[in-house]
Amino acid sequence: MSELDPIIHAPNRLQICAMLATSAELDFKLIKFQLDVSDSVLSKQLKVLEEAEYIVTSKRSSQGRPCTWISLTECGRAAFNAHVAALKKIIA
Amino acid sequence: MKNTQNDTSELDKDAAAKALASIQSTQQETIQHSRPPMWLSAITGLGYGAIVAGYGLMRHENQWALMMIIGGAVFALSVVIYLYRCHLLGIKPAILPRSNASKKLNIYSALFFAVIVVVSRELTLFTELNFIPWVCGLMCGGVLVWLQRMYPTGEVVNVERPNE
């Protein structure tokens, strides 16, 4: 279990990283919709990932309304891949 | 003592299997969410196929060049619609691949498309068989539709085949 990343291993954060690994950037609202959590819960989870420099967030306005776009950093992608590899190693 | 260790290891295995299943289902949901509708994929494929077939058949007649230009316009328009749809859904597809698997896929598909375009043109010039560009256009369009259905966000993830 030592190779597992405790920051990513929490269920919500694991799902956030899994979603972000599929594309360049995702909207905050899409992640919230897919995880079915409140704004505050998602913000809290994102803050943990951001502090670990696994994700970056950027606020941009689209058609007059503010949007928060989230993307996985290179460090975050590497950590997520290492975490998945560690999980696969456990069940092998 | 040994039994306790075995139990713990089984628990770890269960937890790991659940975590992996959760990752896969989340990624599948995101992929399904971003997958373009079939009609848009078909238009993109037809546009690209028309470019390849038009280029292979083009000599001095303007009709095939016109088909290539119209195909190009249709292809460009469908890509713009696809990107705008993604933007509305809250997804920004990866134009430049990030993972190694995505880089490999991009290189192989670029090589495939380049080879087919050259083969289509050169083989038709040598053999005068006018069905070759149509076959090549169909192949390129088909592969493009498949790529768009399987990897709509531009990143390679383990997903099941779409149930169309």
Short mmCIF file of C-alpha atoms in Angstrom, two decimals:
data_model
loop_
_atom_site.label_atom_id
_atom_site.label_comp_id
_atom_site.label_asym_id
_atom_site.label_seq_id
_atom_site.Cartn_x
_atom_site.Cartn_y
_atom_site.Cartn_z
CA MET A 1 0.00 0.00 0.00
CA SER A 2 3.07 2.29 0.37
CA GLU A 3 3.10 3.26 -3.35
CA LEU A 4 -0.44 4.60 -3.23
CA ASP A 5 -0.74 8.38 -3.24
CA PRO A 6 -2.80 9.45 -0.18
CA ILE A 7 -3.78 12.73 -1.89
CA ILE A 8 -5.30 10.96 -4.89
CA HIS A 9 -6.62 7.91 -3.06
CA ALA A 10 -9.69 9.65 -1.54
CA PRO A 11 -12.71 8.54 -3.64
CA ASN A 12 -13.79 11.98 -4.85
CA ARG A 13 -10.25 13.10 -5.66
CA LEU A 14 -9.59 9.82 -7.45
CA GLN A 15 -12.66 10.40 -9.64
CA ILE A 16 -11.66 14.02 -10.28
CA CYS A 17 -8.20 12.93 -11.46
CA ALA A 18 -9.72 10.13 -13.57
CA MET A 19 -12.02 12.64 -15.28
CA LEU A 20 -9.26 15.17 -15.85
CA ALA A 21 -6.98 12.50 -17.35
CA THR A 22 -9.42 12.12 -20.26
CA SER A 23 -9.12 15.66 -21.63
CA ALA A 24 -7.13 18.88 -21.61
CA GLU A 25 -9.51 20.88 -19.39
CA LEU A 26 -12.90 20.36 -17.75
CA ASP A 27 -15.46 22.83 -16.47
CA PHE A 28 -16.15 22.94 -12.72
CA LYS A 29 -19.87 22.47 -13.38
CA LEU A 30 -19.30 19.29 -15.40
CA ILE A 31 -17.20 17.73 -12.63
CA LYS A 32 -19.81 18.75 -10.06
CA PHE A 33 -22.58 17.23 -12.18
CA GLN A 34 -20.73 13.95 -12.71
CA LEU A 35 -19.63 13.54 -9.11
CA ASP A 36 -23.01 14.66 -7.82
CA VAL A 37 -21.51 16.75 -4.99
CA SER A 38 -22.10 20.30 -3.75
CA ASP A 39 -19.99 23.30 -4.79
CA SER A 40 -18.33 23.48 -1.38
CA VAL A 41 -17.38 19.79 -1.30
CA LEU A 42 -15.90 19.97 -4.79
CA SER A 43 -14.04 23.21 -4.02
CA LYS A 44 -12.53 21.61 -0.94
CA GLN A 45 -11.34 18.55 -2.88
CA LEU A 46 -9.96 20.73 -5.68
CA LYS A 47 -8.08 22.87 -3.18
CA VAL A 48 -6.29 19.80 -1.79
CA LEU A 49 -5.27 18.77 -5.31
CA GLU A 50 -4.25 22.32 -6.19
CA GLU A 51 -2.09 22.65 -3.08
CA ALA A 52 -0.32 19.43 -4.07
CA GLU A 53 0.20 21.03 -7.54
CA TYR A 54 -1.68 18.17 -9.20
CA ILE A 55 -4.19 20.48 -10.87
CA VAL A 56 -4.41 24.08 -12.03
CA THR A 57 -7.59 26.12 -12.16
CA SER A 58 -8.26 29.11 -14.37
CA LYS A 59 -11.23 31.42 -14.21
CA ARG A 60 -12.46 32.65 -17.57
CA SER A 61 -15.71 34.24 -18.62
CA SER A 62 -17.74 32.58 -21.34
CA GLN A 63 -20.64 34.52 -22.89
CA GLY A 64 -20.69 36.89 -19.95
CA ARG A 65 -20.74 34.26 -17.20
CA PRO A 66 -17.69 33.17 -15.19
CA CYS A 67 -16.43 29.61 -15.68
CA THR A 68 -13.74 27.74 -13.80
CA TRP A 69 -11.68 25.40 -15.96
CA ILE A 70 -9.59 22.71 -14.32
CA SER A 71 -6.71 20.76 -15.81
CA LEU A 72 -4.26 18.14 -14.63
CA THR A 73 -0.61 19.24 -14.41
CA GLU A 74 2.25 17.07 -15.67
CA CYS A 75 3.03 16.27 -12.04
CA GLY A 76 -0.62 15.38 -11.40
CA ARG A 77 -0.80 13.18 -14.48
CA ALA A 78 2.37 11.34 -13.44
CA ALA A 79 1.03 10.90 -9.89
CA PHE A 80 -2.31 9.61 -11.19
CA ASN A 81 -0.61 7.14 -13.55
CA ALA A 82 1.65 5.95 -10.73
CA HIS A 83 -1.39 5.53 -8.48
CA VAL A 84 -3.24 3.48 -11.11
CA ALA A 85 -0.12 1.35 -11.64
CA ALA A 86 0.09 0.76 -7.86
CA LEU A 87 -3.58 -0.29 -7.75
CA LYS A 88 -3.04 -2.71 -10.63
CA LYS A 89 0.01 -4.12 -8.86
CA ILE A 90 -2.06 -4.83 -5.75
CA ILE A 91 -4.69 -6.84 -7.61
CA ALA A 92 -2.14 -8.65 -9.82
CA MET B 1 -1.47 -14.43 12.46
CA LYS B 2 -1.12 -15.73 8.90
CA ASN B 3 -4.92 -15.70 8.49
CA THR B 4 -5.09 -12.07 9.61
CA GLN B 5 -2.42 -11.16 7.03
CA ASN B 6 -4.31 -12.99 4.29
CA ASP B 7 -7.54 -11.22 5.26
CA THR B 8 -5.81 -7.83 5.15
CA SER B 9 -4.31 -8.59 1.75
CA GLU B 10 -7.74 -9.68 0.43
CA LEU B 11 -9.22 -6.45 1.77
CA ASP B 12 -6.49 -4.46 0.01
CA LYS B 13 -7.19 -6.33 -3.21
CA ASP B 14 -10.92 -5.64 -2.93
CA ALA B 15 -10.35 -1.95 -2.23
CA ALA B 16 -7.90 -1.70 -5.14
CA ALA B 17 -10.30 -3.47 -7.51
CA LYS B 18 -13.12 -1.13 -6.44
CA ALA B 19 -10.90 1.93 -6.95
CA LEU B 20 -9.91 0.74 -10.45
CA ALA B 21 -13.54 0.04 -11.33
CA SER B 22 -14.48 3.52 -10.10
CA ILE B 23 -11.73 5.08 -12.27
CA GLN B 24 -12.90 3.17 -15.33
CA SER B 25 -16.58 3.99 -14.88
CA THR B 26 -15.81 7.70 -14.29
CA GLN B 27 -13.66 7.85 -17.41
CA GLN B 28 -16.29 6.02 -19.47
CA GLU B 29 -18.94 8.47 -18.32
CA THR B 30 -16.76 11.44 -19.33
CA ILE B 31 -15.97 9.86 -22.69
CA GLN B 32 -19.64 9.07 -23.35
CA HIS B 33 -20.55 12.61 -22.36
CA SER B 34 -18.09 14.12 -24.82
CA ARG B 35 -18.74 11.67 -27.68
CA PRO B 36 -20.22 13.60 -30.63
CA PRO B 37 -23.60 12.54 -32.06
CA MET B 38 -23.40 9.98 -34.85
CA TRP B 39 -24.61 12.43 -37.51
CA LEU B 40 -21.75 14.82 -36.72
CA SER B 41 -19.18 12.00 -36.83
CA ALA B 42 -20.65 10.83 -40.16
CA ILE B 43 -20.41 14.35 -41.65
CA THR B 44 -16.80 14.69 -40.44
CA GLY B 45 -15.94 11.29 -41.95
CA LEU B 46 -17.68 12.08 -45.24
CA GLY B 47 -15.93 15.45 -45.48
CA TYR B 48 -12.54 13.89 -44.90
CA GLY B 49 -13.29 11.01 -47.27
CA ALA B 50 -14.28 13.54 -49.95
CA ILE B 51 -10.93 15.35 -49.52
CA VAL B 52 -8.96 12.10 -49.97
CA ALA B 53 -11.09 10.83 -52.89
CA GLY B 54 -11.11 14.25 -54.58
CA TYR B 55 -7.33 14.56 -54.30
CA GLY B 56 -6.83 11.06 -55.72
CA LEU B 57 -9.17 11.65 -58.68
CA MET B 58 -8.15 15.22 -59.46
CA ARG B 59 -6.45 15.65 -62.85
CA HIS B 60 -7.18 18.63 -64.97
CA GLU B 61 -10.92 18.50 -64.44
CA ASN B 62 -12.28 20.97 -61.95
CA GLN B 63 -15.09 18.74 -60.66
CA TRP B 64 -12.84 16.63 -58.40
CA ALA B 65 -10.98 19.69 -57.19
CA LEU B 66 -14.36 21.18 -56.37
CA MET B 67 -15.30 18.00 -54.47
CA MET B 68 -12.04 18.30 -52.51
CA ILE B 69 -12.73 21.96 -51.66
CA ILE B 70 -16.33 21.26 -50.63
CA GLY B 71 -15.15 18.25 -48.60
CA GLY B 72 -12.57 20.46 -46.89
CA ALA B 73 -15.18 23.10 -46.06
CA VAL B 74 -17.60 20.47 -44.69
CA PHE B 75 -14.79 18.87 -42.66
CA ALA B 76 -13.66 22.23 -41.20
CA LEU B 77 -17.24 23.21 -40.36
CA SER B 78 -17.95 19.88 -38.63
CA VAL B 79 -14.75 20.22 -36.56
CA VAL B 80 -15.78 23.74 -35.52
CA ILE B 81 -19.26 22.46 -34.52
CA TYR B 82 -17.64 19.60 -32.56
CA LEU B 83 -15.28 21.95 -30.68
CA TYR B 84 -18.10 24.40 -29.93
CA ARG B 85 -20.29 21.54 -28.65
CA CYS B 86 -17.44 20.40 -26.39
CA HIS B 87 -17.04 23.95 -25.11
CA LEU B 88 -20.74 24.13 -24.26
CA LEU B 89 -20.52 20.77 -22.47
CA GLY B 90 -17.56 22.02 -20.40
CA ILE B 91 -14.88 19.90 -22.05
CA LYS B 92 -11.74 21.09 -23.77
CA PRO B 93 -10.40 18.24 -25.93
CA ALA B 94 -6.65 17.73 -26.00
CA ILE B 95 -5.39 19.02 -29.36
CA LEU B 96 -1.81 18.12 -28.47
CA PRO B 97 -1.68 14.70 -26.77
CA ARG B 98 -0.25 14.54 -23.27
CA SER B 99 0.05 10.85 -22.40
CA ASN B 100 2.47 8.55 -24.21
CA ALA B 101 -0.37 6.30 -25.40
CA SER B 102 -2.11 9.32 -26.98
CA LYS B 103 1.13 10.47 -28.63
CA LYS B 104 1.59 6.98 -30.12
CA LEU B 105 -2.00 6.93 -31.38
CA ASN B 106 -1.60 10.37 -32.98
CA ILE B 107 1.64 9.40 -34.71
CA TYR B 108 0.22 6.10 -36.03
CA SER B 109 -3.00 7.70 -37.27
CA ALA B 110 -1.10 10.59 -38.92
CA LEU B 111 1.17 8.05 -40.66
CA PHE B 112 -1.85 6.00 -41.75
CA PHE B 113 -3.66 9.02 -43.22
CA ALA B 114 -0.48 10.27 -44.96
CA VAL B 115 0.25 6.86 -46.49
CA ILE B 116 -3.35 6.39 -47.69
CA VAL B 117 -3.47 9.85 -49.29
CA VAL B 118 -0.19 9.28 -51.15
CA VAL B 119 -1.12 5.71 -52.14
CA SER B 120 -4.53 6.88 -53.36
CA ARG B 121 -3.01 9.55 -55.61
CA GLU B 122 0.01 7.66 -56.93
CA LEU B 123 -1.71 4.32 -57.49
CA THR B 124 -4.50 5.98 -59.45
CA LEU B 125 -2.00 7.87 -61.61
CA PHE B 126 -0.08 4.68 -62.39
CA THR B 127 -2.93 2.23 -62.84
CA GLU B 128 -5.74 4.54 -64.02
CA LEU B 129 -8.11 2.57 -61.77
CA ASN B 130 -10.57 5.21 -60.62
CA PHE B 131 -12.13 3.17 -57.82
CA ILE B 132 -8.92 3.32 -55.71
CA PRO B 133 -9.44 6.90 -54.40
CA TRP B 134 -13.02 6.04 -53.45
CA VAL B 135 -11.81 3.01 -51.45
CA CYS B 136 -9.06 5.10 -49.83
CA GLY B 137 -11.52 7.91 -49.05
CA LEU B 138 -13.89 5.40 -47.47
CA MET B 139 -11.04 3.93 -45.40
CA CYS B 140 -9.85 7.36 -44.18
CA GLY B 141 -13.40 8.51 -43.38
CA GLY B 142 -14.14 5.25 -41.56
CA VAL B 143 -10.97 5.40 -39.48
CA LEU B 144 -11.64 9.04 -38.60
CA VAL B 145 -15.17 8.23 -37.45
CA TRP B 146 -13.82 5.32 -35.39
CA LEU B 147 -11.16 7.56 -33.78
CA GLN B 148 -13.76 10.22 -33.00
CA ARG B 149 -16.10 7.65 -31.43
CA MET B 150 -13.41 5.89 -29.40
CA TYR B 151 -11.25 8.87 -28.37
CA PRO B 152 -13.49 11.96 -28.57
CA THR B 153 -11.39 13.98 -26.12
CA GLY B 154 -8.10 13.22 -27.86
CA GLU B 155 -6.70 11.26 -24.92
CA VAL B 156 -6.37 7.48 -24.86
CA VAL B 157 -8.24 5.85 -21.98
CA ASN B 158 -9.46 2.29 -21.58
CA VAL B 159 -13.08 2.43 -22.65
CA GLU B 160 -15.60 -0.10 -23.84
CA ARG B 161 -16.91 0.07 -27.39
CA PRO B 162 -19.84 2.46 -27.80
CA ASN B 163 -23.27 0.83 -28.00
CA GLU B 164 -24.54 2.47 -31.13
#
